[in-house]
PDB file of C-alpha atoms in Angstrom:
ATOM      1  CA  MET K 456     -21.912 -20.651  -4.673  1.00 64.00           C
ATOM      2  CA  SER K 457     -23.087 -17.183  -5.733  1.00 84.00           C
ATOM      3  CA  HIS K 458     -21.715 -15.423  -8.810  1.00 88.00           C
ATOM      4  CA  MET K 459     -19.854 -12.871  -6.661  1.00 89.00           C
ATOM      5  CA  THR K 460     -18.365 -15.570  -4.452  1.00 94.00           C
ATOM      6  CA  ASP K 461     -17.219 -17.461  -7.529  1.00 93.00           C
ATOM      7  CA  MET K 462     -15.600 -14.289  -8.928  1.00 94.00           C
ATOM      8  CA  LEU K 463     -13.732 -13.632  -5.694  1.00 94.00           C
ATOM      9  CA  MET K 464     -12.496 -17.205  -5.346  1.00 94.00           C
ATOM     10  CA  LYS K 465     -11.235 -17.214  -8.934  1.00 95.00           C
ATOM     11  CA  ALA K 466      -9.473 -13.885  -8.380  1.00 95.00           C
ATOM     12  CA  TRP K 467      -7.748 -15.081  -5.197  1.00 95.00           C
ATOM     13  CA  HIS K 468      -6.566 -18.259  -6.898  1.00 95.00           C
ATOM     14  CA  PHE K 469      -5.501 -16.300  -9.989  1.00 95.00           C
ATOM     15  CA  ARG K 470      -3.399 -13.851  -7.981  1.00 97.00           C
ATOM     16  CA  HIS K 471       0.235 -14.774  -7.401  1.00 97.00           C
ATOM     17  CA  ALA K 472       3.488 -12.893  -6.889  1.00 97.00           C
ATOM     18  CA  CYS K 473       4.359 -12.482 -10.558  1.00 98.00           C
ATOM     19  CA  LYS K 474       8.135 -12.107 -10.862  1.00 97.00           C
ATOM     20  CA  GLU K 475       8.245 -11.230 -14.565  1.00 98.00           C
ATOM     21  CA  PHE K 476       5.698  -9.597 -16.844  1.00 98.00           C
ATOM     22  CA  ASP K 477       5.113  -9.437 -20.581  1.00 98.00           C
ATOM     23  CA  PRO K 478       6.606  -6.008 -21.465  1.00 97.00           C
ATOM     24  CA  LYS K 479       4.494  -5.822 -24.627  1.00 98.00           C
ATOM     25  CA  LYS K 480       1.195  -5.891 -22.730  1.00 98.00           C
ATOM     26  CA  LYS K 481      -0.032  -2.710 -21.067  1.00 98.00           C
ATOM     27  CA  ILE K 482      -2.858  -2.216 -18.591  1.00 98.00           C
ATOM     28  CA  SER K 483      -5.587   0.068 -19.927  1.00 98.00           C
ATOM     29  CA  ASP K 484      -5.988   3.493 -18.324  1.00 98.00           C
ATOM     30  CA  ALA K 485      -9.478   2.545 -17.127  1.00 98.00           C
ATOM     31  CA  ASP K 486      -8.343  -0.677 -15.473  1.00 98.00           C
ATOM     32  CA  PHE K 487      -5.363   0.945 -13.773  1.00 98.00           C
ATOM     33  CA  HIS K 488      -7.560   3.762 -12.497  1.00 98.00           C
ATOM     34  CA  THR K 489      -9.789   1.107 -10.921  1.00 98.00           C
ATOM     35  CA  ILE K 490      -6.762  -0.536  -9.296  1.00 98.00           C
ATOM     36  CA  LEU K 491      -5.645   2.797  -7.838  1.00 98.00           C
ATOM     37  CA  GLU K 492      -9.171   3.448  -6.583  1.00 98.00           C
ATOM     38  CA  GLY K 493      -8.932   0.171  -4.679  1.00 98.00           C
ATOM     39  CA  GLY K 494      -6.060   1.749  -2.754  1.00 98.00           C
ATOM     40  CA  ARG K 495      -7.526   5.238  -2.394  1.00 98.00           C
ATOM     41  CA  LEU K 496     -10.843   3.963  -1.050  1.00 98.00           C
ATOM     42  CA  SER K 497      -9.239   1.559   1.438  1.00 98.00           C
ATOM     43  CA  PRO K 498      -9.911   1.839   5.171  1.00 98.00           C
ATOM     44  CA  SER K 499      -7.346   3.324   7.538  1.00 98.00           C
ATOM     45  CA  SER K 500      -7.151   3.850  11.280  1.00 98.00           C
ATOM     46  CA  PHE K 501      -9.295   6.878  12.227  1.00 97.00           C
ATOM     47  CA  GLY K 502      -9.716   7.409   8.469  1.00 98.00           C
ATOM     48  CA  PHE K 503      -6.383   9.266   8.353  1.00 98.00           C
ATOM     49  CA  GLU K 504      -5.166   7.835   5.002  1.00 98.00           C
ATOM     50  CA  PRO K 505      -1.432   7.806   5.836  1.00 98.00           C
ATOM     51  CA  TRP K 506      -0.372   6.854   2.291  1.00 98.00           C
ATOM     52  CA  GLN K 507       0.694   8.149  -1.066  1.00 98.00           C
ATOM     53  CA  PHE K 508       0.959   6.076  -4.250  1.00 98.00           C
ATOM     54  CA  LEU K 509       3.882   7.014  -6.506  1.00 98.00           C
ATOM     55  CA  VAL K 510       3.343   5.524  -9.985  1.00 98.00           C
ATOM     56  CA  VAL K 511       6.762   5.167 -11.611  1.00 98.00           C
ATOM     57  CA  GLN K 512       6.579   4.882 -15.399  1.00 98.00           C
ATOM     58  CA  ASN K 513       9.885   6.605 -16.170  1.00 98.00           C
ATOM     59  CA  HIS K 514      12.355   3.921 -17.273  1.00 98.00           C
ATOM     60  CA  GLY K 515      15.390   5.868 -16.102  1.00 98.00           C
ATOM     61  CA  LEU K 516      13.983   6.173 -12.595  1.00 98.00           C
ATOM     62  CA  ARG K 517      12.968   2.522 -12.635  1.00 98.00           C
ATOM     63  CA  GLU K 518      16.601   1.602 -13.283  1.00 98.00           C
ATOM     64  CA  LYS K 519      17.726   3.730 -10.340  1.00 98.00           C
ATOM     65  CA  ILE K 520      15.170   1.987  -8.135  1.00 98.00           C
ATOM     66  CA  ARG K 521      16.253  -1.377  -9.505  1.00 98.00           C
ATOM     67  CA  ALA K 522      19.850  -0.702  -8.415  1.00 98.00           C
ATOM     68  CA  VAL K 523      18.754  -0.668  -4.749  1.00 98.00           C
ATOM     69  CA  SER K 524      15.939  -3.247  -4.993  1.00 98.00           C
ATOM     70  CA  TRP K 525      17.155  -6.831  -5.054  1.00 98.00           C
ATOM     71  CA  GLY K 526      13.563  -8.106  -5.002  1.00 98.00           C
ATOM     72  CA  ALA K 527      12.448  -6.225  -8.118  1.00 98.00           C
ATOM     73  CA  GLN K 528      15.120  -7.116 -10.654  1.00 98.00           C
ATOM     74  CA  ARG K 529      12.760  -8.697 -13.195  1.00 98.00           C
ATOM     75  CA  GLN K 530       9.618  -6.799 -12.271  1.00 98.00           C
ATOM     76  CA  LEU K 531      10.900  -3.251 -12.795  1.00 98.00           C
ATOM     77  CA  PRO K 532      11.947  -3.628 -16.468  1.00 98.00           C
ATOM     78  CA  THR K 533       8.830  -5.586 -17.485  1.00 98.00           C
ATOM     79  CA  ALA K 534       5.887  -4.294 -15.420  1.00 98.00           C
ATOM     80  CA  SER K 535       3.203  -2.300 -17.169  1.00 98.00           C
ATOM     81  CA  HIS K 536       2.820  -0.114 -14.068  1.00 98.00           C
ATOM     82  CA  PHE K 537       5.020   0.134 -10.972  1.00 98.00           C
ATOM     83  CA  VAL K 538       3.930   1.742  -7.701  1.00 99.00           C
ATOM     84  CA  VAL K 539       5.946   2.824  -4.679  1.00 99.00           C
ATOM     85  CA  ILE K 540       3.671   3.072  -1.638  1.00 98.00           C
ATOM     86  CA  MET K 541       4.843   5.695   0.832  1.00 98.00           C
ATOM     87  CA  ALA K 542       3.745   6.053   4.453  1.00 98.00           C
ATOM     88  CA  ARG K 543       3.607   9.254   6.476  1.00 98.00           C
ATOM     89  CA  LYS K 544       6.072   9.616   9.325  1.00 98.00           C
ATOM     90  CA  PRO K 545       4.916  10.192  12.939  1.00 98.00           C
ATOM     91  CA  ALA K 546       5.336  13.983  12.856  1.00 97.00           C
ATOM     92  CA  GLU K 547       2.823  14.092   9.997  1.00 98.00           C
ATOM     93  CA  LEU K 548       0.389  12.013  12.043  1.00 98.00           C
ATOM     94  CA  ASP K 549       0.740  13.930  15.297  1.00 98.00           C
ATOM     95  CA  PRO K 550      -2.726  14.800  16.653  1.00 98.00           C
ATOM     96  CA  ASP K 551      -2.048  18.537  16.306  1.00 98.00           C
ATOM     97  CA  SER K 552      -0.315  18.405  12.911  1.00 98.00           C
ATOM     98  CA  PRO K 553      -1.674  20.435   9.974  1.00 98.00           C
ATOM     99  CA  TYR K 554      -2.234  17.178   8.084  1.00 98.00           C
ATOM    100  CA  ILE K 555      -4.517  15.712  10.771  1.00 98.00           C
ATOM    101  CA  GLN K 556      -6.278  18.915  11.800  1.00 98.00           C
ATOM    102  CA  ASP K 557      -6.602  20.702   8.464  1.00 98.00           C
ATOM    103  CA  THR K 558      -6.165  18.268   5.565  1.00 98.00           C
ATOM    104  CA  ILE K 559      -8.072  15.387   7.136  1.00 98.00           C
ATOM    105  CA  MET K 560     -10.481  16.543   9.831  1.00 98.00           C
ATOM    106  CA  ARG K 561     -11.440  19.895   8.319  1.00 97.00           C
ATOM    107  CA  ASP K 562     -11.011  19.573   4.534  1.00 98.00           C
ATOM    108  CA  THR K 563     -11.612  15.842   3.972  1.00 98.00           C
ATOM    109  CA  GLN K 564     -13.879  14.626   6.778  1.00 98.00           C
ATOM    110  CA  HIS K 565     -15.604  18.026   7.177  1.00 98.00           C
ATOM    111  CA  LEU K 566     -15.814  17.706  10.955  1.00 97.00           C
ATOM    112  CA  SER K 567     -17.127  20.536  13.067  1.00 97.00           C
ATOM    113  CA  GLU K 568     -15.002  21.718  16.000  1.00 94.00           C
ATOM    114  CA  ASP K 569     -17.301  20.099  18.541  1.00 97.00           C
ATOM    115  CA  ILE K 570     -16.593  16.747  16.886  1.00 97.00           C
ATOM    116  CA  SER K 571     -12.958  17.214  15.836  1.00 97.00           C
ATOM    117  CA  GLY K 572     -11.906  18.298  19.340  1.00 97.00           C
ATOM    118  CA  PRO K 573     -13.022  15.130  21.167  1.00 97.00           C
ATOM    119  CA  ARG K 574     -11.862  13.018  18.216  1.00 98.00           C
ATOM    120  CA  THR K 575      -8.392  14.565  18.463  1.00 98.00           C
ATOM    121  CA  GLU K 576      -8.196  13.750  22.176  1.00 98.00           C
ATOM    122  CA  LYS K 577      -9.353  10.190  21.578  1.00 98.00           C
ATOM    123  CA  TYR K 578      -6.670   9.801  18.917  1.00 98.00           C
ATOM    124  CA  ARG K 579      -4.061  11.263  21.288  1.00 98.00           C
ATOM    125  CA  GLU K 580      -5.078   8.739  23.951  1.00 98.00           C
ATOM    126  CA  PHE K 581      -4.804   5.952  21.377  1.00 98.00           C
ATOM    127  CA  LEU K 582      -1.236   6.979  20.493  1.00 98.00           C
ATOM    128  CA  ASP K 583      -0.193   7.547  24.117  1.00 97.00           C
ATOM    129  CA  LYS K 584      -1.840   4.627  25.886  1.00 97.00           C
ATOM    130  CA  ASP K 585      -3.628   2.090  23.679  1.00 98.00           C
ATOM    131  CA  PHE K 586      -0.784   1.411  21.238  1.00 97.00           C
ATOM    132  CA  ALA K 587       1.985   3.318  23.106  1.00 97.00           C
ATOM    133  CA  LEU K 588       3.294   4.853  19.875  1.00 97.00           C
ATOM    134  CA  THR K 589       4.100   8.344  21.127  1.00 96.00           C
ATOM    135  CA  GLY K 590       7.853   8.953  21.153  1.00 95.00           C
ATOM    136  CA  ASN K 591       8.682   5.777  19.258  1.00 97.00           C
ATOM    137  CA  GLU K 592       9.614   6.932  15.758  1.00 97.00           C
ATOM    138  CA  ARG K 593      10.040   3.498  14.211  1.00 97.00           C
ATOM    139  CA  ALA K 594       6.893   2.026  15.782  1.00 98.00           C
ATOM    140  CA  GLY K 595       4.899   5.045  14.638  1.00 98.00           C
ATOM    141  CA  PHE K 596       6.118   4.653  11.071  1.00 98.00           C
ATOM    142  CA  GLU K 597       5.396   0.916  11.080  1.00 98.00           C
ATOM    143  CA  TRP K 598       1.851   1.620  12.299  1.00 98.00           C
ATOM    144  CA  ALA K 599       1.319   3.832   9.249  1.00 98.00           C
ATOM    145  CA  ALA K 600       2.995   1.274   6.987  1.00 98.00           C
ATOM    146  CA  ARG K 601       0.674  -1.489   8.234  1.00 98.00           C
ATOM    147  CA  GLN K 602      -2.257   0.568   7.013  1.00 98.00           C
ATOM    148  CA  CYS K 603      -0.573   0.973   3.632  1.00 98.00           C
ATOM    149  CA  TYR K 604      -0.657  -2.816   3.357  1.00 98.00           C
ATOM    150  CA  ILE K 605      -4.459  -2.712   3.538  1.00 98.00           C
ATOM    151  CA  ALA K 606      -4.408  -0.493   0.449  1.00 98.00           C
ATOM    152  CA  LEU K 607      -1.829  -2.807  -1.144  1.00 98.00           C
ATOM    153  CA  GLY K 608      -4.065  -5.856  -0.622  1.00 98.00           C
ATOM    154  CA  ASN K 609      -7.108  -4.109  -2.035  1.00 98.00           C
ATOM    155  CA  MET K 610      -5.171  -2.965  -5.094  1.00 98.00           C
ATOM    156  CA  MET K 611      -3.926  -6.487  -5.787  1.00 98.00           C
ATOM    157  CA  THR K 612      -7.397  -7.989  -5.365  1.00 98.00           C
ATOM    158  CA  ALA K 613      -8.843  -5.344  -7.692  1.00 98.00           C
ATOM    159  CA  ALA K 614      -6.142  -6.207 -10.213  1.00 98.00           C
ATOM    160  CA  ALA K 615      -6.873  -9.930  -9.971  1.00 98.00           C
ATOM    161  CA  LEU K 616     -10.581  -9.340 -10.534  1.00 98.00           C
ATOM    162  CA  LEU K 617      -9.611  -7.494 -13.723  1.00 98.00           C
ATOM    163  CA  GLY K 618      -7.282 -10.282 -14.863  1.00 98.00           C
ATOM    164  CA  VAL K 619      -4.187  -8.201 -14.100  1.00 98.00           C
ATOM    165  CA  ASP K 620      -1.161  -9.740 -12.385  1.00 98.00           C
ATOM    166  CA  SER K 621       0.750  -8.162  -9.526  1.00 98.00           C
ATOM    167  CA  CYS K 622       3.731  -8.618  -7.250  1.00 98.00           C
ATOM    168  CA  PRO K 623       4.128  -7.019  -3.809  1.00 98.00           C
ATOM    169  CA  ILE K 624       7.773  -6.120  -3.119  1.00 98.00           C
ATOM    170  CA  GLU K 625       9.709  -5.620   0.110  1.00 98.00           C
ATOM    171  CA  GLY K 626      13.078  -6.620  -1.358  1.00 98.00           C
ATOM    172  CA  PHE K 627      14.787  -3.233  -1.300  1.00 98.00           C
ATOM    173  CA  HIS K 628      17.291  -1.254   0.762  1.00 98.00           C
ATOM    174  CA  LYS K 629      14.916   1.179   2.434  1.00 98.00           C
ATOM    175  CA  THR K 630      17.311   4.049   3.175  1.00 98.00           C
ATOM    176  CA  ASP K 631      18.962   3.824  -0.248  1.00 98.00           C
ATOM    177  CA  LEU K 632      15.605   3.762  -2.015  1.00 98.00           C
ATOM    178  CA  GLU K 633      14.403   6.779  -0.064  1.00 98.00           C
ATOM    179  CA  ASP K 634      17.621   8.584  -0.974  1.00 98.00           C
ATOM    180  CA  VAL K 635      17.006   7.834  -4.679  1.00 98.00           C
ATOM    181  CA  LEU K 636      13.479   9.244  -4.492  1.00 98.00           C
ATOM    182  CA  ALA K 637      14.608  12.243  -2.427  1.00 98.00           C
ATOM    183  CA  ARG K 638      17.265  13.146  -5.021  1.00 98.00           C
ATOM    184  CA  GLU K 639      14.514  13.072  -7.657  1.00 98.00           C
ATOM    185  CA  ASP K 640      12.445  15.430  -5.458  1.00 98.00           C
ATOM    186  CA  LEU K 641       9.750  12.744  -5.128  1.00 98.00           C
ATOM    187  CA  LEU K 642      10.017  12.086  -1.387  1.00 98.00           C
ATOM    188  CA  ASP K 643      10.525  14.429   1.547  1.00 98.00           C
ATOM    189  CA  THR K 644      12.356  12.246   4.068  1.00 97.00           C
ATOM    190  CA  ALA K 645      11.137  14.404   6.953  1.00 97.00           C
ATOM    191  CA  ARG K 646       7.545  13.568   6.064  1.00 98.00           C
ATOM    192  CA  TRP K 647       7.568  10.234   4.237  1.00 98.00           C
ATOM    193  CA  GLY K 648       9.140   6.782   4.196  1.00 98.00           C
ATOM    194  CA  VAL K 649       8.706   3.881   1.786  1.00 98.00           C
ATOM    195  CA  ALA K 650       6.361   1.193   3.090  1.00 98.00           C
ATOM    196  CA  CYS K 651       6.466  -1.235   0.153  1.00 98.00           C
ATOM    197  CA  MET K 652       6.256  -1.427  -3.631  1.00 98.00           C
ATOM    198  CA  VAL K 653       4.027  -3.287  -6.070  1.00 98.00           C
ATOM    199  CA  ALA K 654       4.300  -4.151  -9.762  1.00 98.00           C
ATOM    200  CA  PHE K 655       1.362  -4.692 -12.115  1.00 98.00           C
ATOM    201  CA  GLY K 656       1.180  -6.256 -15.563  1.00 98.00           C
ATOM    202  CA  TYR K 657       0.500  -9.512 -17.358  1.00 98.00           C
ATOM    203  CA  ARG K 658       2.280 -12.804 -16.729  1.00 98.00           C
ATOM    204  CA  VAL K 659       4.619 -14.389 -19.263  1.00 96.00           C
ATOM    205  CA  ARG K 660       4.146 -17.893 -17.878  1.00 94.00           C
ATOM    206  CA  GLU K 661       1.674 -19.724 -15.681  1.00 95.00           C
ATOM    207  CA  PRO K 662       2.618 -19.987 -12.005  1.00 94.00           C
ATOM    208  CA  ARG K 663       2.894 -23.160 -10.007  1.00 91.00           C
ATOM    209  CA  ALA K 664      -0.168 -24.262  -8.068  1.00 90.00           C
ATOM    210  CA  LYS K 665      -0.957 -22.086  -5.052  1.00 91.00           C
ATOM    211  CA  THR K 666       0.085 -23.605  -1.724  1.00 94.00           C
ATOM    212  CA  ARG K 667      -1.511 -22.556   1.558  1.00 96.00           C
ATOM    213  CA  ARG K 668      -2.155 -24.181   4.931  1.00 97.00           C
ATOM    214  CA  PRO K 669      -5.691 -25.592   5.270  1.00 96.00           C
ATOM    215  CA  GLU K 670      -8.497 -23.517   6.774  1.00 95.00           C
ATOM    216  CA  GLU K 671      -8.568 -25.503  10.005  1.00 96.00           C
ATOM    217  CA  ALA K 672      -4.921 -24.633  10.596  1.00 97.00           C
ATOM    218  CA  VAL K 673      -5.400 -20.882  10.312  1.00 97.00           C
ATOM    219  CA  VAL K 674      -8.951 -20.258  11.547  1.00 97.00           C
ATOM    220  CA  ARG K 675      -9.989 -20.682  15.168  1.00 96.00           C
ATOM    221  CA  TRP K 676     -13.636 -20.236  16.118  1.00 97.00           C
ATOM    222  CA  VAL K 677     -14.760 -19.129  19.567  1.00 97.00           C
ATOM    223  CA  GLN K 678     -18.482 -19.885  20.018  1.00 95.00           C
TER     224      GLN K 678
END
């Protein structure tokens, strides 16, 4: 087993959904920057990066989030860092939207018009025919949210490699949480929705042994 393989295996076995953190231990700025980079540099469909990471360190806001998040009752008061991952809504990801045409294709990907034009039409065909997302508001949002989970997984793996614990969280009332963030002027509900949340910190106790189905039950080879 190579050194890198050994590091990855240890990180995956180390990682667990930590429900409570040691509030006295804080993640260093350098380590948390690395964790965030794991999300920022993640892959996304067409490279459209349909996410935003809201790092909530304000204790008053954490308590407001806690009031509508049954799955984060112990994590919110104790986590060193707490992140709400937001996904763009379908209007933001429309092929002709300013975000796709200007922010992504022109300013981020630096595509010339002879490339961005055909790429736009291919993306339109994908939305209309391949995944049949056009006109389905909820399906379009969930498509963006699924990509946010790629960033979530990379952030948690980065954390584990650094010896930092994490807990992915879906236990919240979505509309109520979005209302809380909107009232704080942190989320424009016309443009964004909450995909998931994740807490980071250091465990206060060791978890039980990891349980997973065996490889032969989850992997099927086609030769």
